[in-house]
Amino acid sequence: MNKQNSTAVGFRKFPIILGAYVLICGFLFWELYSSSVDYLLDNWNGGDYSYAWLIPFVVIYLIWEKRGPLSAEPVESTWWGIAPLVVGIAFFWLGELSGNYWTVHVSAWLLLVAILWLHLGVRKMKVLAFPVSLILTTFPLPSFLNGGISFELQLISSRIAAAMLQIVGIVAHREGNVIDIGVTQLQVVEACSGLRYVFPLLVLGLIVAYFFRVSIWKRAFLVLSTIPLTIFWNSARIALTGVLWLKWGPKYAEGFAHDFSGFVIFLMSLVVLLGEMWVLSKLGIKSPLPPFRKGGEVEPVTNTPLPPFRKGGESETVSNTSTPRRGAESGAGSKKVRHGGFVLPPPKA
């Protein structure tokens, strides 16, 4: 028996051993990562990472969708899974010592990859690569990185929103993340930075690009375009808030209208994303050209059948008519051509 498949065969023959193995791994995971799970779920309940509740269901669907190729690949246990196991343990201790939950979460992901790699092998891991990698999008970024990105988005959105207000004829003066429109000031706080739209749209772009069967540069363009797309629509939302405030007062600029505009941002971004897919699918498609011959004229395509070979070393040419004729009957329009030991006979009447 192949040594690489011995573990898989043992698990199939003894399901009690498999169940015990899963329980032990689950218990160890819980003991190591129970505190970080609480932090993870708290962030999922927040605004920026609320989309993460859907990711486990998406991962399950993607694995189910790949059930055919996954079952077709053989189970090949390999020791290459030790590499992510060692790195995962190192990340765990690094995260515990530094108090960085993101590092601890990544270590849990690396341990999961190690277990799958050890028992399933390289071929099955290639099939599971995208669904397993998508789990990384559920981990909240480190606080310093999340805060830095949010602050930059606040400034960019404020700048673009002030420019939009000026384009429609409203006097707007921006200072930092505050836009002065005369009767009031619009402060672009962290919750309005657009970060809570960037993350879900970026994940959506990854999933759409995964199913979009085009060249790699088109997929990369589709994913990366979600970032400026979200910034633009978030800036338009801020500018619209200023317009509503000036026209109908704060009652229509806050509350339901402000919250509903967030849904509109996501919907409009999705529409533009689908439009990009349509345009990218049309790029690089060329219509088939007819064959050319010497002299620049188009060679007409006919369905003239070729006559079979016969002994004698000669063959008859086929004229451009629909029915080929003998060389003697076709006159100057045809001639005999030598062909390796055979002659093309005329077709039967």
Short mmCIF file of C-alpha atoms in Angstrom, two decimals:
data_model
loop_
_atom_site.label_atom_id
_atom_site.label_comp_id
_atom_site.label_asym_id
_atom_site.label_seq_id
_atom_site.Cartn_x
_atom_site.Cartn_y
_atom_site.Cartn_z
CA MET A 1 0.00 0.00 0.00
CA ASN A 2 1.16 3.53 -0.75
CA LYS A 3 2.46 5.08 2.44
CA GLN A 4 1.09 8.46 1.42
CA ASN A 5 -2.48 7.11 1.41
CA SER A 6 -2.20 5.02 4.57
CA THR A 7 -3.56 7.76 6.84
CA ALA A 8 -6.59 8.38 4.61
CA VAL A 9 -7.31 4.64 4.35
CA GLY A 10 -7.02 4.31 8.12
CA PHE A 11 -9.53 7.12 8.68
CA ARG A 12 -11.98 5.53 6.23
CA LYS A 13 -11.69 2.11 7.85
CA PHE A 14 -11.95 3.42 11.40
CA PRO A 15 -14.42 6.35 11.55
CA ILE A 16 -14.14 6.34 15.35
CA ILE A 17 -10.48 7.31 15.00
CA LEU A 18 -11.44 10.08 12.57
CA GLY A 19 -14.09 11.39 14.95
CA ALA A 20 -11.68 11.36 17.87
CA TYR A 21 -9.04 13.13 15.78
CA VAL A 22 -11.50 15.87 14.81
CA LEU A 23 -12.60 16.33 18.43
CA ILE A 24 -9.01 16.61 19.64
CA CYS A 25 -8.16 19.18 16.96
CA GLY A 26 -11.32 21.14 17.77
CA PHE A 27 -10.55 21.12 21.49
CA LEU A 28 -6.99 22.33 20.90
CA PHE A 29 -8.22 25.09 18.60
CA TRP A 30 -10.73 26.24 21.19
CA GLU A 31 -8.17 26.27 23.99
CA LEU A 32 -5.72 28.26 21.89
CA TYR A 33 -8.07 30.72 20.20
CA SER A 34 -11.17 31.11 22.40
CA SER A 35 -10.14 34.60 23.57
CA SER A 36 -9.41 35.78 20.03
CA VAL A 37 -12.78 34.41 18.83
CA ASP A 38 -14.59 36.80 21.19
CA TYR A 39 -12.66 39.72 19.73
CA LEU A 40 -13.41 38.47 16.20
CA LEU A 41 -17.16 38.23 16.79
CA ASP A 42 -17.25 41.70 18.38
CA ASN A 43 -15.79 43.13 15.18
CA TRP A 44 -18.24 41.18 13.06
CA ASN A 45 -21.04 42.84 15.01
CA GLY A 46 -19.53 46.24 14.22
CA GLY A 47 -19.96 48.28 11.06
CA ASP A 48 -16.77 47.68 9.12
CA TYR A 49 -16.75 43.86 9.21
CA SER A 50 -20.45 42.98 9.42
CA TYR A 51 -20.17 41.34 5.98
CA ALA A 52 -17.98 38.62 7.55
CA TRP A 53 -21.07 36.77 8.81
CA LEU A 54 -21.78 35.76 5.20
CA ILE A 55 -18.28 34.56 4.36
CA PRO A 56 -18.56 31.10 6.05
CA PHE A 57 -21.65 30.35 3.94
CA VAL A 58 -19.87 31.56 0.80
CA VAL A 59 -16.88 29.32 1.60
CA ILE A 60 -19.17 26.32 2.12
CA TYR A 61 -20.89 27.00 -1.21
CA LEU A 62 -17.57 27.35 -3.06
CA ILE A 63 -16.36 24.03 -1.65
CA TRP A 64 -19.67 22.39 -2.60
CA GLU A 65 -19.40 23.89 -6.09
CA LYS A 66 -15.98 22.25 -6.43
CA ARG A 67 -17.15 18.86 -5.17
CA GLY A 68 -16.61 17.25 -8.59
CA PRO A 69 -12.95 18.26 -9.10
CA LEU A 70 -12.31 17.72 -5.39
CA SER A 71 -13.52 14.12 -5.42
CA ALA A 72 -11.64 13.43 -8.67
CA GLU A 73 -8.28 14.25 -7.10
CA PRO A 74 -6.60 11.51 -5.03
CA VAL A 75 -5.90 11.85 -1.31
CA GLU A 76 -2.13 12.09 -0.91
CA SER A 77 -0.90 12.70 2.61
CA THR A 78 2.26 14.75 2.56
CA TRP A 79 4.72 16.16 5.08
CA TRP A 80 4.78 19.51 3.27
CA GLY A 81 2.00 20.59 5.61
CA ILE A 82 4.57 20.87 8.39
CA ALA A 83 5.77 24.19 6.89
CA PRO A 84 2.53 26.19 7.52
CA LEU A 85 2.21 24.40 10.88
CA VAL A 86 5.56 25.76 12.07
CA VAL A 87 4.83 29.25 10.73
CA GLY A 88 1.39 29.17 12.36
CA ILE A 89 2.83 28.31 15.77
CA ALA A 90 5.36 31.14 15.40
CA PHE A 91 2.57 33.58 14.49
CA PHE A 92 0.57 32.46 17.51
CA TRP A 93 3.36 33.21 19.99
CA LEU A 94 4.14 36.47 18.20
CA GLY A 95 0.51 37.56 18.45
CA GLU A 96 0.21 36.52 22.09
CA LEU A 97 3.36 38.42 23.08
CA SER A 98 2.48 41.57 21.11
CA GLY A 99 -1.25 41.56 21.82
CA ASN A 100 -1.99 41.64 18.09
CA TYR A 101 -5.19 39.71 17.42
CA TRP A 102 -4.74 39.79 13.64
CA THR A 103 -1.53 37.77 13.96
CA VAL A 104 -3.32 35.26 16.20
CA HIS A 105 -6.15 34.92 13.67
CA VAL A 106 -3.69 34.35 10.83
CA SER A 107 -1.96 31.67 12.91
CA ALA A 108 -5.29 29.84 13.27
CA TRP A 109 -5.74 30.00 9.51
CA LEU A 110 -2.22 28.64 8.97
CA LEU A 111 -2.91 25.72 11.32
CA LEU A 112 -6.09 24.94 9.38
CA VAL A 113 -4.13 24.98 6.11
CA ALA A 114 -1.49 22.72 7.68
CA ILE A 115 -4.04 20.12 8.78
CA LEU A 116 -5.74 20.08 5.37
CA TRP A 117 -2.42 19.94 3.56
CA LEU A 118 -1.08 17.12 5.71
CA HIS A 119 -4.09 14.87 5.15
CA LEU A 120 -5.43 15.86 1.72
CA GLY A 121 -2.27 16.55 -0.26
CA VAL A 122 -1.24 19.16 -2.79
CA ARG A 123 -3.78 18.35 -5.51
CA LYS A 124 -6.83 18.72 -3.33
CA MET A 125 -5.37 21.85 -1.74
CA LYS A 126 -5.10 23.44 -5.18
CA VAL A 127 -8.84 22.89 -5.63
CA LEU A 128 -9.55 24.38 -2.19
CA ALA A 129 -7.08 27.27 -2.54
CA PHE A 130 -9.58 30.08 -3.18
CA PRO A 131 -12.29 29.06 -0.69
CA VAL A 132 -9.72 28.58 2.08
CA SER A 133 -7.97 31.87 1.21
CA LEU A 134 -11.30 33.72 1.37
CA ILE A 135 -11.39 33.04 5.13
CA LEU A 136 -8.63 35.64 5.53
CA THR A 137 -11.09 38.41 4.59
CA THR A 138 -13.00 37.83 7.84
CA PHE A 139 -10.07 38.87 10.05
CA PRO A 140 -10.11 42.51 11.24
CA LEU A 141 -6.99 44.45 10.36
CA PRO A 142 -4.68 45.60 13.17
CA SER A 143 -5.96 48.73 14.91
CA PHE A 144 -3.11 50.96 13.74
CA LEU A 145 -3.58 49.90 10.13
CA ASN A 146 -7.37 50.11 10.25
CA GLY A 147 -7.20 53.59 11.80
CA GLY A 148 -4.61 54.82 9.30
CA ILE A 149 -6.62 53.66 6.29
CA SER A 150 -9.82 55.13 7.74
CA PHE A 151 -8.19 58.53 8.31
CA GLU A 152 -6.82 58.69 4.77
CA LEU A 153 -10.22 57.77 3.36
CA GLN A 154 -11.80 60.55 5.44
CA LEU A 155 -9.50 63.14 3.87
CA ILE A 156 -9.91 61.81 0.33
CA SER A 157 -13.71 61.61 0.60
CA SER A 158 -13.90 65.11 2.10
CA ARG A 159 -11.79 66.54 -0.72
CA ILE A 160 -13.86 64.92 -3.47
CA ALA A 161 -17.19 65.78 -1.77
CA ALA A 162 -16.20 69.47 -1.48
CA ALA A 163 -15.29 69.50 -5.17
CA MET A 164 -18.68 67.95 -6.06
CA LEU A 165 -20.51 70.60 -4.04
CA GLN A 166 -18.60 73.35 -5.80
CA ILE A 167 -19.43 71.83 -9.21
CA VAL A 168 -23.18 72.07 -8.51
CA GLY A 169 -22.79 75.71 -7.45
CA ILE A 170 -22.62 75.39 -3.66
CA VAL A 171 -19.95 77.37 -1.84
CA ALA A 172 -17.95 74.80 0.14
CA HIS A 173 -14.72 75.26 2.04
CA ARG A 174 -12.83 72.23 3.28
CA GLU A 175 -10.40 72.08 6.16
CA GLY A 176 -9.18 68.59 6.95
CA ASN A 177 -12.20 66.34 7.20
CA VAL A 178 -14.64 69.24 7.82
CA ILE A 179 -16.62 70.82 4.96
CA ASP A 180 -18.06 74.29 5.64
CA ILE A 181 -21.14 75.04 3.48
CA GLY A 182 -22.12 78.28 5.22
CA VAL A 183 -25.16 77.44 7.32
CA THR A 184 -23.54 74.33 8.77
CA GLN A 185 -20.44 72.19 8.74
CA LEU A 186 -20.26 68.62 7.50
CA GLN A 187 -17.79 66.60 9.51
CA VAL A 188 -16.68 63.39 7.80
CA VAL A 189 -16.16 61.18 10.85
CA GLU A 190 -14.59 57.74 10.89
CA ALA A 191 -17.95 56.03 10.35
CA CYS A 192 -18.38 58.00 7.10
CA SER A 193 -14.89 57.30 5.78
CA GLY A 194 -16.23 54.59 3.44
CA LEU A 195 -14.16 51.81 4.96
CA ARG A 196 -17.29 49.78 5.72
CA TYR A 197 -18.06 49.83 1.98
CA VAL A 198 -14.51 49.23 0.76
CA PHE A 199 -14.11 45.88 2.53
CA PRO A 200 -17.37 44.19 1.41
CA LEU A 201 -17.05 45.48 -2.16
CA LEU A 202 -13.44 44.32 -2.31
CA VAL A 203 -14.53 40.84 -1.17
CA LEU A 204 -17.39 40.91 -3.66
CA GLY A 205 -14.91 41.83 -6.39
CA LEU A 206 -12.74 38.85 -5.42
CA ILE A 207 -15.69 36.45 -5.63
CA VAL A 208 -16.91 37.89 -8.93
CA ALA A 209 -13.40 37.73 -10.41
CA TYR A 210 -13.13 34.10 -9.31
CA PHE A 211 -16.11 33.16 -11.48
CA PHE A 212 -15.13 35.59 -14.29
CA ARG A 213 -13.30 33.34 -16.79
CA VAL A 214 -11.01 35.90 -18.44
CA SER A 215 -7.31 36.73 -18.41
CA ILE A 216 -5.59 37.49 -15.11
CA TRP A 217 -5.11 41.22 -15.79
CA LYS A 218 -8.84 41.67 -16.34
CA ARG A 219 -9.58 39.95 -13.04
CA ALA A 220 -7.02 42.09 -11.23
CA PHE A 221 -8.47 45.26 -12.78
CA LEU A 222 -11.97 44.24 -11.70
CA VAL A 223 -10.88 43.68 -8.09
CA LEU A 224 -8.74 46.81 -7.77
CA SER A 225 -11.39 49.02 -9.37
CA THR A 226 -13.68 48.43 -6.38
CA ILE A 227 -11.53 50.74 -4.22
CA PRO A 228 -11.78 53.98 -6.27
CA LEU A 229 -15.37 53.07 -7.12
CA THR A 230 -16.32 52.94 -3.44
CA ILE A 231 -14.47 56.17 -2.65
CA PHE A 232 -16.32 57.99 -5.46
CA TRP A 233 -19.79 56.87 -4.39
CA ASN A 234 -19.06 57.57 -0.72
CA SER A 235 -17.95 61.09 -1.65
CA ALA A 236 -21.16 61.51 -3.65
CA ARG A 237 -23.09 60.44 -0.56
CA ILE A 238 -21.40 63.13 1.54
CA ALA A 239 -22.06 65.77 -1.11
CA LEU A 240 -25.72 64.68 -1.33
CA THR A 241 -26.02 65.10 2.43
CA GLY A 242 -24.88 68.72 2.06
CA VAL A 243 -27.38 69.37 -0.74
CA LEU A 244 -30.27 67.88 1.28
CA TRP A 245 -29.28 69.96 4.30
CA LEU A 246 -29.38 73.21 2.29
CA LYS A 247 -32.62 72.39 0.45
CA TRP A 248 -34.80 70.76 3.13
CA GLY A 249 -32.87 71.06 6.38
CA PRO A 250 -31.24 68.53 8.74
CA LYS A 251 -34.42 66.43 9.02
CA TYR A 252 -33.92 65.04 5.50
CA ALA A 253 -30.12 64.90 5.67
CA GLU A 254 -29.97 62.64 8.70
CA GLY A 255 -31.74 59.55 9.96
CA PHE A 256 -33.33 57.25 7.39
CA ALA A 257 -32.09 59.19 4.35
CA HIS A 258 -28.51 59.04 5.59
CA ASP A 259 -28.70 55.32 6.32
CA PHE A 260 -30.52 54.45 3.09
CA SER A 261 -27.87 56.27 1.05
CA GLY A 262 -25.37 53.68 2.27
CA PHE A 263 -27.45 50.93 0.65
CA VAL A 264 -27.61 53.00 -2.55
CA ILE A 265 -23.80 53.24 -2.56
CA PHE A 266 -23.46 49.47 -2.47
CA LEU A 267 -26.14 48.98 -5.12
CA MET A 268 -24.66 51.55 -7.53
CA SER A 269 -21.17 50.12 -7.06
CA LEU A 270 -22.50 46.65 -7.88
CA VAL A 271 -24.15 47.95 -11.06
CA VAL A 272 -20.92 49.61 -12.19
CA LEU A 273 -19.00 46.43 -11.34
CA LEU A 274 -21.30 44.38 -13.57
CA GLY A 275 -20.86 46.97 -16.31
CA GLU A 276 -17.10 46.60 -16.03
CA MET A 277 -17.45 42.85 -16.41
CA TRP A 278 -19.44 43.31 -19.62
CA VAL A 279 -16.86 45.72 -21.07
CA LEU A 280 -13.91 43.54 -20.08
CA SER A 281 -15.58 40.46 -21.59
CA LYS A 282 -15.79 42.29 -24.93
CA LEU A 283 -12.15 43.40 -24.95
CA GLY A 284 -9.80 41.27 -27.03
CA ILE A 285 -12.56 39.44 -28.93
CA LYS A 286 -11.89 39.50 -32.67
CA SER A 287 -14.32 38.43 -35.38
CA PRO A 288 -12.99 35.60 -37.61
CA LEU A 289 -11.46 36.83 -40.90
CA PRO A 290 -11.89 35.01 -44.22
CA PRO A 291 -8.78 33.37 -45.68
CA PHE A 292 -6.62 35.43 -48.07
CA ARG A 293 -4.64 34.33 -51.13
CA LYS A 294 -1.83 35.90 -53.07
CA GLY A 295 -2.83 39.11 -54.78
CA GLY A 296 -5.00 40.48 -51.97
CA GLU A 297 -8.26 38.82 -53.06
CA VAL A 298 -10.45 36.86 -50.72
CA GLU A 299 -10.36 33.14 -51.36
CA PRO A 300 -13.91 31.83 -51.77
CA VAL A 301 -14.75 28.94 -49.52
CA THR A 302 -16.46 26.00 -51.23
CA ASN A 303 -17.48 22.59 -50.11
CA THR A 304 -15.92 20.80 -53.08
CA PRO A 305 -15.07 17.22 -52.06
CA LEU A 306 -11.63 15.84 -52.82
CA PRO A 307 -11.65 12.73 -55.07
CA PRO A 308 -9.87 9.62 -53.80
CA PHE A 309 -6.37 8.59 -54.91
CA ARG A 310 -5.71 5.85 -57.43
CA LYS A 311 -2.66 3.98 -58.58
CA GLY A 312 -0.41 5.39 -61.26
CA GLY A 313 1.41 8.20 -59.53
CA GLU A 314 -0.77 11.02 -60.96
CA SER A 315 -3.72 12.97 -59.67
CA GLU A 316 -6.27 15.20 -61.25
CA THR A 317 -6.79 18.75 -60.07
CA VAL A 318 -10.14 19.91 -58.84
CA SER A 319 -11.67 22.86 -60.66
CA ASN A 320 -13.64 25.61 -58.90
CA THR A 321 -16.90 24.12 -60.06
CA SER A 322 -19.07 22.13 -57.72
CA THR A 323 -18.46 18.86 -59.69
CA PRO A 324 -14.87 17.94 -60.58
CA ARG A 325 -14.25 16.51 -64.08
CA ARG A 326 -11.58 14.47 -65.79
CA GLY A 327 -8.49 16.22 -67.08
CA ALA A 328 -9.29 15.28 -70.70
CA GLU A 329 -12.82 16.70 -70.47
CA SER A 330 -11.92 19.86 -68.57
CA GLY A 331 -9.48 21.09 -71.23
CA ALA A 332 -7.00 23.77 -70.29
CA GLY A 333 -8.70 24.38 -67.02
CA SER A 334 -7.09 21.32 -65.42
CA LYS A 335 -3.86 19.42 -65.55
CA LYS A 336 -2.31 16.30 -64.09
CA VAL A 337 -0.09 16.59 -61.05
CA ARG A 338 2.30 13.93 -59.72
CA HIS A 339 1.42 12.70 -56.23
CA GLY A 340 3.47 10.02 -54.38
CA GLY A 341 2.43 6.91 -56.29
CA PHE A 342 -1.29 7.62 -56.72
CA VAL A 343 -3.60 9.36 -59.21
CA LEU A 344 -6.83 11.12 -58.34
CA PRO A 345 -9.61 9.52 -60.39
CA PRO A 346 -12.66 11.38 -61.71
CA PRO A 347 -15.82 11.06 -59.70
CA LYS A 348 -18.38 8.48 -60.71
CA ALA A 349 -21.30 9.71 -62.82
#
